Coordinates of C-alpha atoms in Angstrom, one line a residue:
X996 CA -185.8 21.8 70.4
X997 CA -183.2 23.2 67.5
X998 CA -182.4 19.9 66.7
X999 CA -186.4 19.6 65.5
X1000 CA -186.1 22.9 63.8
X1001 CA -183.1 21.6 61.5
X1002 CA -184.8 18.5 61.0
X1003 CA -188.5 20.0 59.6
X1004 CA -186.1 23.0 57.4
X1005 CA -184.2 19.8 56.1
X1006 CA -187.3 18.1 54.5
X1007 CA -188.9 21.0 53.1
X1008 CA -185.6 21.8 51.7
X1009 CA -185.6 18.2 50.0
X1010 CA -189.1 18.7 49.3
X1011 CA -188.7 21.9 47.4
X1012 CA -185.6 20.9 45.4
X1013 CA -187.6 17.9 44.7
X1014 CA -190.6 19.6 42.8
X1015 CA -188.2 21.8 41.3
X1016 CA -186.7 18.9 39.7
X1017 CA -190.0 17.3 38.6
X1018 CA -190.7 18.6 35.5
X1019 CA -189.3 16.8 33.0
X1020 CA -190.0 13.8 34.6
X1021 CA -193.6 13.9 33.8
X1022 CA -194.1 11.6 31.1
X1023 CA -190.5 9.2 31.4
X1024 CA -191.6 6.0 32.2
X1025 CA -190.1 3.7 30.7
X1026 CA -186.7 3.7 31.5
X1027 CA -186.4 3.2 34.7
X1028 CA -187.0 -0.2 34.9
X1029 CA -185.4 -2.4 33.1
X1030 CA -187.9 -5.0 33.2
X1031 CA -190.8 -2.6 31.6
X1032 CA -188.0 -2.3 28.6
X1033 CA -187.6 -6.2 28.0
X1034 CA -191.7 -6.0 27.8
X1035 CA -191.7 -3.2 25.0
X1036 CA -189.4 -5.9 23.2
X1037 CA -191.7 -8.6 23.7
X1038 CA -195.2 -7.2 23.1
X1039 CA -194.4 -4.7 20.5
X1040 CA -196.1 -6.8 17.9
X1041 CA -199.3 -7.1 19.3
X1042 CA -199.2 -3.3 19.9
X1043 CA -198.7 -3.0 16.2
X1044 CA -201.5 -5.5 15.1
X1045 CA -203.9 -3.7 17.8
X1046 CA -202.9 0.0 16.2
X1047 CA -203.8 -1.5 12.8
X1048 CA -207.0 -3.1 14.1
X1049 CA -208.0 0.1 15.3
X1050 CA -207.8 2.1 12.7
X1051 CA -209.8 -0.4 10.3
X1052 CA -212.8 1.7 11.2
X1053 CA -211.3 5.0 10.5
X1054 CA -211.8 6.7 7.1
X1055 CA -208.6 6.1 4.7
X1056 CA -206.1 9.3 4.8
X1057 CA -202.6 10.2 4.0
X1058 CA -201.7 10.0 7.5
X1059 CA -203.4 6.9 8.5
X1060 CA -202.2 5.5 5.4
X1061 CA -199.0 6.5 6.5
X1062 CA -199.3 4.7 9.8
X1063 CA -200.5 1.5 8.5
X1064 CA -197.3 1.4 6.3
X1065 CA -195.4 1.8 9.1
X1066 CA -197.1 -0.8 11.1
X1067 CA -196.7 -3.3 8.2
X1068 CA -192.8 -2.6 8.2
X1069 CA -192.4 -2.5 11.3
X1070 CA -193.8 -5.7 12.0
X1071 CA -191.8 -7.5 9.1
X1072 CA -188.6 -6.2 10.3
X1073 CA -189.3 -7.7 13.9
X1074 CA -190.1 -10.6 12.2
X1075 CA -186.5 -11.1 10.6
X1076 CA -184.9 -9.4 13.8
X1077 CA -182.8 -12.2 15.8
X1078 CA -181.8 -10.3 19.1
X1079 CA -184.2 -12.2 21.6
X1080 CA -181.2 -13.2 23.7
X1081 CA -179.6 -10.0 23.8
X1082 CA -182.5 -8.2 25.3
X1083 CA -183.1 -11.0 27.8
X1084 CA -179.7 -10.4 29.5
X1085 CA -179.7 -6.8 29.0
X1086 CA -177.7 -4.9 31.7
X1087 CA -175.2 -2.8 30.5
X1088 CA -176.5 1.0 30.8
X1089 CA -175.1 1.6 27.0
X1090 CA -177.3 -1.2 26.0
X1091 CA -180.3 0.4 27.6
X1092 CA -179.4 4.0 26.5
X1093 CA -178.9 2.2 22.7
X1094 CA -182.0 0.4 23.2
X1095 CA -184.1 3.4 24.4
X1096 CA -183.1 5.4 21.6
X1097 CA -183.8 3.0 19.0
X1098 CA -187.1 2.9 20.1
X1099 CA -187.4 7.0 20.0
X1100 CA -185.9 7.3 16.3
X1101 CA -188.1 5.0 14.9
X1102 CA -191.3 5.6 16.2
X1103 CA -190.5 9.5 16.1
X1104 CA -192.5 9.8 12.9
X1105 CA -195.6 7.6 13.8
X1106 CA -196.1 9.8 16.8
X1107 CA -196.6 12.7 14.9
X1108 CA -198.4 11.3 12.2
X1109 CA -201.0 9.9 15.2
X1110 CA -200.8 13.1 16.8
X1111 CA -202.0 15.0 13.6
X1112 CA -205.3 12.5 13.3
X1113 CA -206.1 13.4 17.0
X1114 CA -207.4 10.3 18.0
X1115 CA -206.6 10.1 22.0
X1116 CA -206.8 6.3 22.5
X1117 CA -204.0 5.7 19.6
X1118 CA -201.9 8.5 21.4
X1119 CA -202.1 6.3 24.9
X1120 CA -201.2 2.6 22.7
X1121 CA -197.9 4.5 22.5
X1122 CA -197.2 5.4 26.0
X1123 CA -194.9 2.2 26.7
X1124 CA -192.8 2.8 24.0
X1125 CA -189.8 4.9 25.0
X1126 CA -190.2 8.9 24.0
X1127 CA -187.7 11.6 24.1
X1128 CA -188.2 12.1 28.0
X1129 CA -187.2 8.4 28.6
X1130 CA -184.0 9.7 26.4
X1131 CA -183.5 12.4 28.6
X1132 CA -183.9 10.7 31.9
X1133 CA -181.5 7.9 30.5
X1134 CA -178.8 10.4 29.8
X1135 CA -179.3 12.1 33.0
X1136 CA -179.1 8.6 34.6
X1137 CA -175.5 8.3 32.5
X1138 CA -174.3 11.2 34.2
X1139 CA -175.7 10.3 37.6
X1140 CA -173.3 7.3 37.2
X1141 CA -170.3 8.8 36.1
X1142 CA -170.5 11.5 39.1
X1143 CA -171.4 9.1 41.9
X1144 CA -168.6 6.2 40.5
X1145 CA -166.4 9.1 39.1
X1146 CA -166.3 7.1 35.5
X1147 CA -164.1 8.3 33.0
X1148 CA -165.8 9.9 30.0
X1149 CA -163.9 8.2 27.3
X1150 CA -164.2 4.7 29.1
X1151 CA -167.9 5.2 29.4
X1152 CA -168.2 6.0 25.4
X1153 CA -166.1 3.1 24.6
X1154 CA -168.4 0.9 26.9
X1155 CA -166.0 0.2 29.9
X1156 CA -167.6 0.8 33.3
X1157 CA -165.5 0.2 35.7
X1158 CA -164.0 -3.4 34.1
X1159 CA -167.9 -4.3 32.7
X1160 CA -167.9 -4.0 28.9
X1161 CA -170.5 -3.4 26.6
X1162 CA -171.6 -1.3 23.0
X1163 CA -169.6 1.5 22.2
X1164 CA -171.6 5.1 21.7
X1165 CA -171.5 6.8 18.9
X1166 CA -170.8 10.5 18.2
X1167 CA -174.2 11.9 18.2
X1168 CA -174.8 10.0 21.6
X1169 CA -171.5 11.8 23.0
X1170 CA -172.5 14.7 21.8
X1171 CA -176.1 14.4 23.1
X1172 CA -174.8 13.4 26.4
X1173 CA -172.4 16.5 26.6
X1174 CA -175.6 18.8 26.0
X1175 CA -177.4 17.4 28.2
X1176 CA -174.9 18.1 31.1
X1177 CA -174.5 21.4 29.4
X1178 CA -178.0 22.2 30.2
X1179 CA -178.0 20.7 33.6
X1180 CA -175.1 23.2 34.5
X1181 CA -173.0 20.2 34.9
X1182 CA -170.0 22.1 32.8
X1183 CA -167.0 20.1 33.6
X1184 CA -168.9 16.7 32.4
X1185 CA -170.2 18.6 29.4
X1186 CA -166.9 19.3 28.8
X1187 CA -165.1 15.7 28.7
X1188 CA -167.5 14.6 26.5
X1189 CA -167.3 17.3 24.0
X1190 CA -163.8 16.2 24.5
X1191 CA -164.5 12.6 23.1
X1192 CA -167.0 14.0 20.4
X1193 CA -164.2 16.6 18.8
X1194 CA -161.8 13.8 18.6
X1195 CA -164.7 11.3 17.2
X1196 CA -165.2 14.0 14.6
X1197 CA -161.6 14.6 13.6
X1198 CA -161.4 10.9 13.1
X1199 CA -164.5 10.1 11.1
X1200 CA -166.2 13.4 9.3
X1201 CA -169.0 11.5 7.9
X1202 CA -171.4 13.0 11.3
X1203 CA -173.9 15.8 10.4
X1204 CA -172.3 17.5 13.5
X1205 CA -170.4 20.9 13.0
X1206 CA -167.0 20.5 14.7
X1207 CA -166.9 24.5 14.9
X1208 CA -170.1 23.8 17.0
X1209 CA -168.9 21.6 19.0
X1210 CA -165.5 23.3 19.4
X1211 CA -167.4 26.5 20.6
X1212 CA -169.7 24.3 23.1
X1213 CA -166.4 23.2 24.6
X1214 CA -165.2 26.5 25.0
X1215 CA -168.1 28.0 27.0
X1216 CA -168.5 24.7 29.2
X1217 CA -164.6 25.2 30.1
X1218 CA -165.2 28.6 30.7
X1219 CA -168.4 27.8 33.2
X1220 CA -166.8 24.9 34.3
X1221 CA -163.7 27.3 35.8
X1222 CA -166.3 29.7 37.2
X1223 CA -168.0 27.4 39.1
X1224 CA -164.8 26.1 40.9
X1225 CA -163.7 29.4 41.6
X1226 CA -167.2 30.5 43.4
X1227 CA -167.3 27.2 44.9
X1228 CA -171.1 26.3 43.5
X1229 CA -171.6 22.8 43.5
X1230 CA -175.2 22.5 42.4
X1231 CA -177.0 25.8 40.5
X1232 CA -180.5 25.3 41.7
X1233 CA -179.6 23.8 44.9
X1234 CA -177.4 26.6 45.8
X1235 CA -179.9 28.9 44.7
X1236 CA -182.3 27.8 46.6
X1237 CA -180.7 27.5 49.9
X1238 CA -179.6 31.7 49.0
X1239 CA -183.5 32.7 48.8
X1240 CA -184.4 31.1 52.3
X1241 CA -183.9 33.4 55.3
X1242 CA -180.2 32.9 56.2
X1243 CA -180.6 32.2 59.8
X1244 CA -178.5 29.6 62.0
X1245 CA -180.8 26.7 61.9
X1246 CA -181.3 27.1 57.8
X1247 CA -177.3 27.7 57.6
X1248 CA -176.8 24.1 59.8
X1249 CA -179.8 22.4 57.8
X1250 CA -177.7 23.6 54.7
X1251 CA -174.4 21.9 55.8
X1252 CA -176.0 19.0 56.8
X1253 CA -177.6 18.4 53.8
X1254 CA -174.5 18.8 51.9
X1255 CA -172.5 16.6 53.9
X1256 CA -174.9 14.6 53.7
X1257 CA -175.3 13.8 50.1
X1258 CA -171.4 14.0 49.7
X1259 CA -171.1 10.9 52.3
X1260 CA -173.7 9.4 50.2
X1261 CA -172.0 9.6 47.4
X1262 CA -168.8 8.6 49.1
X1263 CA -170.5 5.6 50.4
X1264 CA -171.7 4.4 46.6
X1265 CA -168.4 4.3 45.7
X1266 CA -167.4 1.6 48.1
X1267 CA -169.5 -0.7 46.1
X1268 CA -166.2 -3.3 45.7
X1269 CA -166.6 -4.0 49.4
X1270 CA -168.7 -6.2 51.0
X1271 CA -170.0 -3.8 54.0
X1272 CA -168.6 -0.7 55.6
X1273 CA -169.0 0.8 58.9
X1274 CA -167.5 2.5 61.5
X1275 CA -166.6 1.2 65.3
X1276 CA -166.9 -2.4 67.0
X1277 CA -166.1 -5.5 65.0
X1278 CA -169.3 -7.3 63.7
X1279 CA -171.2 -9.6 65.4
X1280 CA -172.3 -12.7 64.0
X1281 CA -174.6 -15.1 65.3
X1282 CA -177.4 -17.9 64.0
X1283 CA -181.3 -16.8 64.1
X1284 CA -183.2 -20.3 64.9
X1285 CA -186.2 -21.4 62.5
X1286 CA -189.3 -23.4 63.0
X1287 CA -187.1 -26.6 62.7
X1288 CA -184.2 -26.3 64.9
X1289 CA -181.7 -27.4 62.9
X1290 CA -182.7 -25.2 59.9
X1291 CA -180.7 -21.7 61.7
X1292 CA -179.7 -19.0 59.6
X1293 CA -176.5 -16.7 59.9
X1294 CA -177.5 -13.1 60.5
X1295 CA -174.4 -10.3 60.7
X1296 CA -175.3 -7.2 63.1
X1297 CA -173.9 -4.1 61.7
X1298 CA -174.8 -1.6 64.2
X1299 CA -176.4 -2.3 67.4
X1300 CA -177.9 1.3 67.9
X1301 CA -179.8 1.7 65.7
X1302 CA -180.4 -1.7 65.4
X1303 CA -179.3 -2.9 61.3
X1304 CA -178.2 -6.7 60.5
X1305 CA -177.8 -8.4 57.2
X1306 CA -179.6 -11.9 57.5
X1307 CA -178.4 -14.9 54.7
X1308 CA -180.5 -16.8 52.5
X1309 CA -183.7 -15.7 53.5
X1310 CA -185.5 -16.6 50.0
X1311 CA -184.5 -19.5 47.6
X1312 CA -184.2 -19.0 43.6
X1313 CA -187.3 -20.4 43.0
X1314 CA -188.6 -18.2 45.1
X1315 CA -187.3 -15.0 44.1
X1316 CA -187.9 -15.9 40.3
X1317 CA -191.3 -16.3 40.8
X1318 CA -192.0 -13.5 43.0
X1319 CA -190.0 -11.3 39.5
X1320 CA -192.2 -13.0 37.2
X1321 CA -195.6 -12.2 39.1
X1322 CA -194.6 -8.5 40.0
X1323 CA -193.7 -8.1 36.7
X1324 CA -196.9 -7.4 35.4
X1325 CA -198.0 -5.1 37.9
X1326 CA -194.9 -2.8 37.9
X1327 CA -195.6 1.2 37.7
X1328 CA -193.5 3.9 38.0
X1329 CA -192.6 4.5 41.7
X1330 CA -193.5 8.0 43.5
X1331 CA -192.2 9.6 46.2
X1332 CA -194.5 10.8 49.2
X1333 CA -194.3 14.6 49.7
X1334 CA -196.2 17.5 51.2
X1335 CA -198.7 17.4 48.4
X1336 CA -199.0 13.9 48.0
X1337 CA -197.6 11.0 45.8
X1338 CA -195.3 12.3 42.8
X1339 CA -193.3 11.0 40.1
X1340 CA -189.4 12.4 40.7
X1341 CA -185.7 11.9 40.1
X1342 CA -185.4 11.5 43.4
X1343 CA -186.4 7.9 42.9
X1344 CA -186.4 6.4 39.4
X1345 CA -187.5 2.7 39.4
X1346 CA -190.6 0.9 38.9
X1347 CA -193.1 -0.8 41.5
X1348 CA -195.6 -3.8 42.4
X1349 CA -197.9 -4.3 45.4
X1350 CA -198.4 -8.0 46.3
X1351 CA -200.0 -9.4 49.3
X1352 CA -199.6 -13.1 50.9
X1353 CA -202.9 -13.9 49.4
X1354 CA -201.3 -13.1 45.9
X1355 CA -198.6 -16.1 46.2
X1356 CA -198.1 -18.9 47.9
X1357 CA -193.9 -18.1 48.1
X1358 CA -195.3 -14.5 49.9
X1359 CA -197.5 -16.3 52.6
X1360 CA -194.5 -18.7 53.4
X1361 CA -192.0 -15.3 53.3
X1362 CA -193.9 -13.8 55.8
X1363 CA -194.2 -17.1 58.2
X1364 CA -190.2 -17.0 57.9
X1365 CA -190.0 -13.1 58.5
X1366 CA -192.2 -13.3 61.5
X1367 CA -189.5 -16.2 62.9
X1368 CA -186.5 -14.3 62.1
X1369 CA -187.9 -11.2 63.4
X1370 CA -190.0 -12.5 66.8
X1371 CA -192.4 -9.9 65.0
X1372 CA -195.7 -9.8 63.2
X1373 CA -195.8 -8.9 59.6
X1374 CA -199.2 -10.2 58.0
X1375 CA -200.6 -7.3 55.7
X1376 CA -204.4 -7.0 56.2
X1377 CA -206.1 -8.0 52.9
X1378 CA -208.6 -5.0 53.4
X1379 CA -205.2 -2.8 53.3
X1380 CA -203.3 -0.7 56.5
X1381 CA -204.9 2.4 56.2
X1382 CA -208.4 2.1 57.4
X1383 CA -208.1 -0.9 59.0
X1384 CA -205.1 -2.4 61.5
X1385 CA -202.6 -4.8 59.7
X1386 CA -199.1 -6.1 61.2
X1387 CA -197.6 -5.3 58.2
X1388 CA -197.8 -3.5 54.6
X1389 CA -198.1 -5.7 51.7
X1390 CA -194.6 -6.2 50.3
X1391 CA -193.0 -3.6 47.9
X1392 CA -191.1 -5.3 44.6
X1393 CA -188.8 -2.8 43.2
X1394 CA -187.4 -3.1 40.0
X1395 CA -184.8 -0.3 38.9
X1396 CA -184.1 0.9 35.3
X1397 CA -180.8 2.4 33.8
X1398 CA -178.8 4.4 36.4
X1399 CA -181.7 3.3 38.9
X1400 CA -181.3 4.6 42.4
X1401 CA -183.4 6.1 45.3
X1402 CA -181.7 9.4 46.8
X1403 CA -181.4 9.8 50.9
X1404 CA -184.7 9.3 52.6
X1405 CA -186.6 7.7 55.5
X1406 CA -189.2 4.7 56.0
X1407 CA -191.7 6.2 58.1
X1408 CA -194.8 8.2 58.1
X1409 CA -194.6 11.7 58.4
X1410 CA -197.7 13.4 59.8
X1411 CA -197.9 16.5 57.5
X1412 CA -198.2 13.9 54.6
X1413 CA -201.6 13.3 52.9
X1414 CA -203.1 10.1 54.2
X1415 CA -200.4 9.4 56.7
X1416 CA -203.0 10.4 60.0
X1417 CA -204.6 7.7 59.2
X1418 CA -202.5 4.8 58.9
X1419 CA -200.3 5.9 62.0
X1420 CA -203.8 5.7 63.7
X1421 CA -205.2 2.5 62.6
X1422 CA -201.7 0.6 62.2
X1423 CA -198.9 2.6 63.9
X1424 CA -195.8 3.9 62.2
X1425 CA -193.3 1.6 60.2
X1426 CA -191.1 0.2 63.2
X1427 CA -189.1 -1.7 61.0
X1428 CA -187.8 -2.2 57.4
X1429 CA -187.1 -5.8 56.0
X1430 CA -185.4 -5.3 52.2
X1431 CA -184.8 -8.6 50.3
X1432 CA -182.6 -8.7 47.6
X1433 CA -184.2 -10.7 44.9
X1434 CA -181.6 -10.5 42.5
X1435 CA -177.7 -10.4 41.7
X1436 CA -176.6 -7.1 40.5
X1437 CA -173.1 -7.2 38.7
X1438 CA -172.0 -3.8 40.0
X1439 CA -173.2 -0.5 42.2
X1440 CA -177.3 -0.7 44.1
X1441 CA -175.8 -0.8 47.4
X1442 CA -177.6 0.6 50.1
X1443 CA -175.9 2.9 52.4
X1444 CA -177.0 4.5 55.8
X1445 CA -174.7 7.9 55.8
X1446 CA -175.1 8.5 59.2
X1447 CA -173.9 5.0 60.2
X1448 CA -171.5 4.6 57.4
X1449 CA -172.9 1.6 56.6
X1450 CA -172.9 0.1 52.9
X1451 CA -174.7 -2.8 52.1
X1452 CA -174.3 -4.2 48.4
X1453 CA -177.1 -5.8 46.9
X1454 CA -176.6 -9.7 47.6
X1455 CA -178.9 -12.2 45.9
X1456 CA -181.2 -13.7 48.5
X1457 CA -179.9 -11.9 51.7
X1458 CA -182.0 -9.8 54.1
X1459 CA -181.1 -6.1 55.3
X1460 CA -183.1 -5.9 58.8
X1461 CA -183.1 -2.3 60.6
X1462 CA -185.7 -0.5 63.0
X1463 CA -186.5 3.2 61.9
X1464 CA -187.9 3.3 65.7
X1465 CA -185.1 3.5 68.9
X1466 CA -186.4 1.3 71.7
X1467 CA -188.0 4.6 73.3
X1468 CA -190.9 4.5 70.6
X1469 CA -189.5 7.7 68.5
X1470 CA -188.4 7.6 65.2
X1471 CA -184.8 7.0 64.6
X1472 CA -183.3 9.7 62.2
X1473 CA -180.1 8.0 61.6
X1474 CA -181.8 5.4 59.9
X1475 CA -182.0 7.7 56.9
X1476 CA -181.0 5.6 53.7
X1477 CA -180.3 5.6 50.2
X1478 CA -180.1 3.0 47.6
X1479 CA -177.2 3.6 45.3
X1480 CA -177.4 4.1 41.3
X1481 CA -176.9 0.4 39.8
X1482 CA -174.2 0.7 37.4
X1483 CA -174.7 -2.6 36.1
X1484 CA -177.2 -5.5 36.2
X1485 CA -180.9 -5.4 36.8
X1486 CA -182.2 -4.9 40.0
X1487 CA -184.9 -6.6 41.8
X1488 CA -185.4 -6.3 45.7
X1489 CA -188.4 -6.2 48.0
X1490 CA -189.6 -4.3 51.0
X1491 CA -192.0 -5.8 53.9
X1492 CA -192.5 -3.0 56.4
X1493 CA -193.4 -4.0 59.6
X1494 CA -195.8 -2.2 61.5
X1495 CA -196.1 -1.0 65.4
X1496 CA -199.5 -1.2 66.8
X1497 CA -200.1 -5.0 66.0
X1498 CA -196.6 -6.0 68.1
X1499 CA -197.1 -3.8 70.7
X1500 CA -196.3 -7.0 73.1
X1501 CA -193.9 -8.6 71.0
X1502 CA -191.5 -5.2 71.0
X1503 CA -192.5 -2.8 73.8
X1504 CA -190.6 0.5 74.2
X1505 CA -187.1 0.2 76.5
X1506 CA -186.8 1.3 79.8
X1507 CA -184.4 4.1 78.3
X1508 CA -183.4 5.8 74.7
X1509 CA -180.6 3.5 75.2
X1510 CA -181.5 0.3 75.6
X1511 CA -180.7 -1.7 72.1
X1512 CA -182.5 -4.4 70.3
X1513 CA -180.3 -7.2 71.6
X1514 CA -180.8 -6.2 75.2
X1515 CA -184.9 -6.0 74.1
X1516 CA -184.1 -9.6 72.6
X1517 CA -182.9 -11.1 76.0
X1518 CA -185.4 -9.8 78.2
X1519 CA -188.3 -11.0 75.4
X1520 CA -186.5 -14.3 75.3
X1521 CA -186.1 -14.0 71.9

């Protein structure tokens, strides 16, 4: 009973913390997807033409003439630009940050002009152009990368991310990142960025920045940083939130669990250069037979309880590319399920699309392949799994942006979340997850299980399989997992969630909670 109470409190603390940190994310969309950034570049000319067409039927005013001049000048500038290849291959965090800042600065004045003439549909046309919220989100992402991967501010400013080189940051860039760190109460990081800014100013006095201001802010950050170390506070907001709760054993224990889990996730993410990490018995390797007996796929079992395995070469390059291309047209900002409903959050920074087997012959073929690999039905119901029984959900295709990540979470449905009761009634819970890595990622972006001490870097075409429900039918809390921040690269993944009701006889409950997946397979002769 105490463990259930602790688990509920952990969920409440996480949810309250997420809501508290959601305010600035209201309109920040573009920075959470590399693919959306590319999309802006390739469709900007059409956007400008659309604005000009929309203004043809409006009476001329000084502001409208200003907007038209901007559109003409920008179209001419784009005609002369010749960096298509660099946009296609944009992967480095500094490249993405500079690209976002470029669009924010170019569209700053025209946004104000459109706001003045009060034509709502013109404002909506600019929603896919990066805004100041996106720039703020990009700076938060750079700070997240610095914290998780212990990056040096000087190296980041020079464009050196663990040996992956990109364009350097300017004086105003380092100052702005330092200010964002200061506002987010990350005083030690802000002090480091102000040190870099001060050094740049001493070498080059052409900046509009005042050296005295930077020195003053640097001093404040140093003082606050020392105070933070003295008091032992790691996160002002989370610590204040926890102190506000009633101080009983369960809540204190939940706080300790959260801090331990967050620390463990960061530690596992930092092992990005290792293939995978875990403790316990040696890995078990085996071959999974397919339809054709000579066609077998290699599987490495990373944990037997709960069952977690890495399966190689589940997709081909042709399939992965086709799925990415199809999904890129339908991407939208990812949300997280909370008690209040679906919300955007810094907890999860990515874009997603949902596609069924009817949307692509490649997805239909892949579903059959997953069924052979797992011995489970996973075909999605075209009418949805909310009000109709379905063996699996539609594929969720995910694309991450600068420093894109997904903090620790469970895949299973919670009865307290809106709409979950209908899903659990008709289709059951997400008994298993198949996560497929669709793209090559240069560095970062591992999937980690803090309670199992497992870290798996994104290996293109491989699939990570795990069971969210143990053999007694109970949700297994140990399968809490996280997607580490992407350091360098364009990360695409795909999730297939397999539901329990349609697989009652294909994956029955075990006679005991300790019965593992391999034993069940032996009983079922899978």
